[in-house]
CSV table of C-alpha atoms and ligand atoms in Angstrom, one decimal:
chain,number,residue,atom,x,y,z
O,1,UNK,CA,-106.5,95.5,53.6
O,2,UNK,CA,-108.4,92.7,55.1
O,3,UNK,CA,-109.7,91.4,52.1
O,4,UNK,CA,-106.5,91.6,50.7
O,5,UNK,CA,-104.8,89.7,53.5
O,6,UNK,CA,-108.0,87.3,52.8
O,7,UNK,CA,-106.7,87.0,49.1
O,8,UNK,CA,-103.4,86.1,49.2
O,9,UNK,CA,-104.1,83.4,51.9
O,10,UNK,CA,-106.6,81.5,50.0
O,11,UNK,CA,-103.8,81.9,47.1
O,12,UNK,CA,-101.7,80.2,49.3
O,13,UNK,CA,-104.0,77.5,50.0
O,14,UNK,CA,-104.4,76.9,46.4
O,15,UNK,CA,-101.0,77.0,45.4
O,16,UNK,CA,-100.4,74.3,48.5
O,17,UNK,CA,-103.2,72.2,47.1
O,18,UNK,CA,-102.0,72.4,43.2
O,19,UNK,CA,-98.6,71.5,44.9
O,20,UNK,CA,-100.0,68.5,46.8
O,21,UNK,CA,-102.1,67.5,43.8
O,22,UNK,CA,-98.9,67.4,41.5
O,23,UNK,CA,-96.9,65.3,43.8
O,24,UNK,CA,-99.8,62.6,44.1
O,25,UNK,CA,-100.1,62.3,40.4
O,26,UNK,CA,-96.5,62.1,39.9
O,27,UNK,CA,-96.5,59.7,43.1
O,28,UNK,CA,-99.0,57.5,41.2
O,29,UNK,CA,-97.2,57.9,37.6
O,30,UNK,CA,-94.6,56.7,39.3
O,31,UNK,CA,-95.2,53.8,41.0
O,32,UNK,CA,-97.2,52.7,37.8
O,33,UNK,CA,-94.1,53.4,35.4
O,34,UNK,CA,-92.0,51.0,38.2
O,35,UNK,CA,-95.1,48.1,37.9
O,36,UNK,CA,-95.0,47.9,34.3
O,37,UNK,CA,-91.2,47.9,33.8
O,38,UNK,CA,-91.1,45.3,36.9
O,39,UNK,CA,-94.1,42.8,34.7
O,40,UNK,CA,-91.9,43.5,31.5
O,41,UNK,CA,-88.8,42.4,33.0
O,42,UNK,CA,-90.3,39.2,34.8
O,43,UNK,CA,-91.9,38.4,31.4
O,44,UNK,CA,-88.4,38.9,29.7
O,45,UNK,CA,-87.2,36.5,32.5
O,46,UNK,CA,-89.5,33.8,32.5
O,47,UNK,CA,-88.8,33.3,28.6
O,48,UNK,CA,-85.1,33.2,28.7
O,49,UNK,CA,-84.9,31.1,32.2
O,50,UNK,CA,-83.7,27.6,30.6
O,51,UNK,CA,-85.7,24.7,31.4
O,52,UNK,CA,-84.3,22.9,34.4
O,53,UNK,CA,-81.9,19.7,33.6
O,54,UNK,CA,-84.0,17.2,32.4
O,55,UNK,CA,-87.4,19.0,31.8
O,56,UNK,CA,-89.3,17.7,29.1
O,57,UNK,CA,-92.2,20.5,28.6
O,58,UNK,CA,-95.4,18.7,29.5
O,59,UNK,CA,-94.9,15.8,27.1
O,60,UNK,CA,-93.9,13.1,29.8
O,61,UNK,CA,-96.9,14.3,31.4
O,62,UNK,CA,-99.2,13.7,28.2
O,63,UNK,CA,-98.3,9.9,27.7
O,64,UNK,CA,-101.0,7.5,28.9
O,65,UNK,CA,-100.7,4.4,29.9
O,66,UNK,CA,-102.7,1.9,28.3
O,67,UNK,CA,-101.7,-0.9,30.3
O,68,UNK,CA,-100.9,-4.0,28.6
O,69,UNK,CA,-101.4,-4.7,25.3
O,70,UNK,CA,-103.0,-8.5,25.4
O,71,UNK,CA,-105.8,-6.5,27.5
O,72,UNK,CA,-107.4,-5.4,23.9
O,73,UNK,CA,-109.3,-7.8,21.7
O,74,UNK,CA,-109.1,-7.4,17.9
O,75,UNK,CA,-112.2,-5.2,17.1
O,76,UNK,CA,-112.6,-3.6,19.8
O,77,UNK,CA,-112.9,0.3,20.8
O,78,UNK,CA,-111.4,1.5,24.1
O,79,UNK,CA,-112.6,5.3,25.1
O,80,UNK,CA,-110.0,7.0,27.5
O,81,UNK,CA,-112.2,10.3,28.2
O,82,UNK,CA,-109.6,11.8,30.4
O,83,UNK,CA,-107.2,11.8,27.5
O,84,UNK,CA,-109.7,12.6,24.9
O,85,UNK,CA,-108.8,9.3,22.5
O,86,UNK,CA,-110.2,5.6,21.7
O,87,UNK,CA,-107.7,3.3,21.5
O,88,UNK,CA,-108.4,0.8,18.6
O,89,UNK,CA,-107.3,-2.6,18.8
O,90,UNK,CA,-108.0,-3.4,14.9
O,91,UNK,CA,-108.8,-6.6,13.5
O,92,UNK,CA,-105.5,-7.8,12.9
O,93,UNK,CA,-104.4,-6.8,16.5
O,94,UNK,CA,-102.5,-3.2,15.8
O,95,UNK,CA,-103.2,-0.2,17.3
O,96,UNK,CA,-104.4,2.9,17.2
O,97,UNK,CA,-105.0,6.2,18.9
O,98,UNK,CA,-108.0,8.2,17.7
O,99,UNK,CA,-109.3,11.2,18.8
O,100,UNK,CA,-112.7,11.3,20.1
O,101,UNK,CA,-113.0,14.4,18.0
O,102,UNK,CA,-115.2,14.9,14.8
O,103,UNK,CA,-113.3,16.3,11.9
O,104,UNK,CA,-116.9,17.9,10.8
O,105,UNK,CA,-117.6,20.7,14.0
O,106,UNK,CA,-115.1,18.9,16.5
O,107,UNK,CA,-118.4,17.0,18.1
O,108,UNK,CA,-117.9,14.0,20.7
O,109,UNK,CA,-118.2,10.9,19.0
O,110,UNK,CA,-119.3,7.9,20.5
O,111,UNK,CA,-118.3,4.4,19.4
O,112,UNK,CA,-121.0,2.1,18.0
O,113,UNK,CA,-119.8,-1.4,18.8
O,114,UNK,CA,-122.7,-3.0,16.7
O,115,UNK,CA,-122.3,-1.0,13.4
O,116,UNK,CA,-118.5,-1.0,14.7
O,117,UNK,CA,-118.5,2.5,13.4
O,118,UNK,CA,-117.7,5.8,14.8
O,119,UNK,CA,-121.7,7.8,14.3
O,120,UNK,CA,-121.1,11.7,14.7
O,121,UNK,CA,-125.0,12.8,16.6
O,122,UNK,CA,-124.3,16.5,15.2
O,123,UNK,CA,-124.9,16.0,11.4
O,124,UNK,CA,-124.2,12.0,10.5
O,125,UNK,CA,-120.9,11.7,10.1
O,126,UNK,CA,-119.3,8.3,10.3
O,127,UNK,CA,-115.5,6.9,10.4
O,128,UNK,CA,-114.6,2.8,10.6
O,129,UNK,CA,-112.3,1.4,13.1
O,130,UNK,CA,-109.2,3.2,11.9
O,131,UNK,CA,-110.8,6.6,11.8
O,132,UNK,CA,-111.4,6.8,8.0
O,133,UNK,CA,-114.4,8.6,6.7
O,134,UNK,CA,-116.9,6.3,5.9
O,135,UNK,CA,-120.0,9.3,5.6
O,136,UNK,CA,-119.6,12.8,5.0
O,137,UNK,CA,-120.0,15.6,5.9
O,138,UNK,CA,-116.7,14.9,7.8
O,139,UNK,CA,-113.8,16.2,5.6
O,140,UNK,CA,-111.1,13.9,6.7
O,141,UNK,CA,-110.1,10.9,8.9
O,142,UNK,CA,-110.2,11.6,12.4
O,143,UNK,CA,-106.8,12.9,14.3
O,144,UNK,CA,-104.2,10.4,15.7
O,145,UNK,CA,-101.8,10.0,18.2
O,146,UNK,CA,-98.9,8.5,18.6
O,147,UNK,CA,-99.1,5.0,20.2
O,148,UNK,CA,-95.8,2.9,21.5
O,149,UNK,CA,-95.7,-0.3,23.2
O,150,UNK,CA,-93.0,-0.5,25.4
O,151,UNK,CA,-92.7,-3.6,27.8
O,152,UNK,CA,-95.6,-5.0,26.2
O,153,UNK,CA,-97.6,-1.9,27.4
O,154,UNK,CA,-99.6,0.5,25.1
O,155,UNK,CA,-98.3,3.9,25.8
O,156,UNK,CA,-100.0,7.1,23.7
O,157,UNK,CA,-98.4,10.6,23.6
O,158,UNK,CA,-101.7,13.1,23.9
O,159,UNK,CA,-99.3,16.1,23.5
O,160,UNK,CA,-100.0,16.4,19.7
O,161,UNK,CA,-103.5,14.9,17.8
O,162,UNK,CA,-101.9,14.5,14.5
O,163,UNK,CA,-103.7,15.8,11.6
O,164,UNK,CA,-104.2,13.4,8.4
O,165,UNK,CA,-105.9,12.6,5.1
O,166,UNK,CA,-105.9,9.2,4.4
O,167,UNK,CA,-105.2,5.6,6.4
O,168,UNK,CA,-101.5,5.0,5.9
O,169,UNK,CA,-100.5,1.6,7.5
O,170,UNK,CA,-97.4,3.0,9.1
O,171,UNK,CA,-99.7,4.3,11.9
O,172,UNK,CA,-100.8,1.1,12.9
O,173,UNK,CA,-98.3,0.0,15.8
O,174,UNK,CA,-97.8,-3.9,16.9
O,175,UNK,CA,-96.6,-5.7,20.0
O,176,UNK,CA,-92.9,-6.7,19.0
O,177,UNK,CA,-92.7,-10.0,18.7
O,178,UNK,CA,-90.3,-12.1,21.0
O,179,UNK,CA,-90.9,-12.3,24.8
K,201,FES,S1,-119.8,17.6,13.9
K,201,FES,FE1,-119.7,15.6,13.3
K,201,FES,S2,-120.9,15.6,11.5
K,201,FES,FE2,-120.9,17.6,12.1
C-alpha cells in the first residue's frame, strides 16, 4: 500500500515536470516565433519607408572637392587617397578622375612623375596620364569618375568608378571659359 502511495506520487511529480517542461518550450517557441516575425516586419519597413524630402542616397556625400581648378598644372598627377582617385590635370589642361585601382588584380598604383606613367608593383602593368594601358597584363584602362567644375572648382562624384575600354575624349572635362 505504501509503495503504491510511493508510485503514484512520483507519477505525479513526473507528470508536473513534463507539464512544466512543455510550457517552457512552448514559452521559448513562442517568444522566438514573436522575434522573427518582429525582424521580418522591421525589415519590410525599412525598405518601403521613403527617403526623407530631399535625400539623395549617399551621392552628395561622395563628391570631393578638388578645390580650384587653376591649382593643377598640365601634367601633373594629384592622389586623393581618402577618395581612392588621382586627379589628372592633362597636358592640355582637362581633367580627369582615375581610380587608384589596377585593372589587372585591383593593386594600388602609384604615380611615377618621371616616367609620367601609372607602374602597377604587382606584375608590371602600366597606364599613361589618361589611364590608358600602355603594358599589359592590365586588360583595360583604369576606371573613371565623373569630374565637374562648378565655380571654377573641380568637383568628382566617387559614388560610381566607371568602367571603360578605350580613351574617349568626352571624359576629359574643362574649366568653362568666361569669368
Ligand atoms: S595587379 Fe597590376 S599588374 Fe597585376
Amino acid at each position: 500500500m505504501i509503495r503504491w502511495k510511493k508510485r503514484e506520487s512520483a507519477d505525479r511529480a513526473n507528470a508536473v515536470d513534463n507539464q512544466t517542461r512543455r510550457s517552457l518550450l512552448n514559452g521559448m517557441w513562442l517568444t522566438l516565433g514573436g522575434l522573427a516575425l518582429a525582424e521580418v516586419a522591421w525589415l519590410v519597413g525599412s525598405f518601403l519607408k521613403p527617403l526623407k524630402h530631399g535625400a539623395t542616397s549617399d551621392r552628395s556625400a561622395a563628391i570631393v572637392d578638388a578645390g580650384p581648378a587653376d591649382r593643377y598644372s598640365p601634367s601633373t598627377v594629384t592622389a586623393f587617397p581618402q577618395g581612392r582617385f588621382y586627379l589628372a590635370c592633362l597636358e592640355d589642361g582637362g581633367f580627369m578622375a582615375l581610380s587608384r585601382r589596377c585593372t589587372h588584380l585591383g593593386c594600388t598604383l602609384p604615380w611615377d612623375p618621371e616616367k609620367k606613367q601609372f607602374a602597377c608593383p604587382c606584375h608590371a602593368s602600366a597606364f599613361d596620364i589618361r589611364g590608358c594601358v600602355i603594358k599589359s597584363p592590365a586588360p583595360r584602362p583604369l576606371d573613371r569618375f565623373a569630374v565637374s567644375i562648378e565655380n571654377k572648382r573641380v568637383k568628382v562624384d566617387t559614388s560610381r568608378a566607371i568602367r571603360r575600354i578605350g580613351f574617349d575624349a568626352s571624359e576629359v572635362v574643362y574649366v568653362p571659359a568666361g569669368p
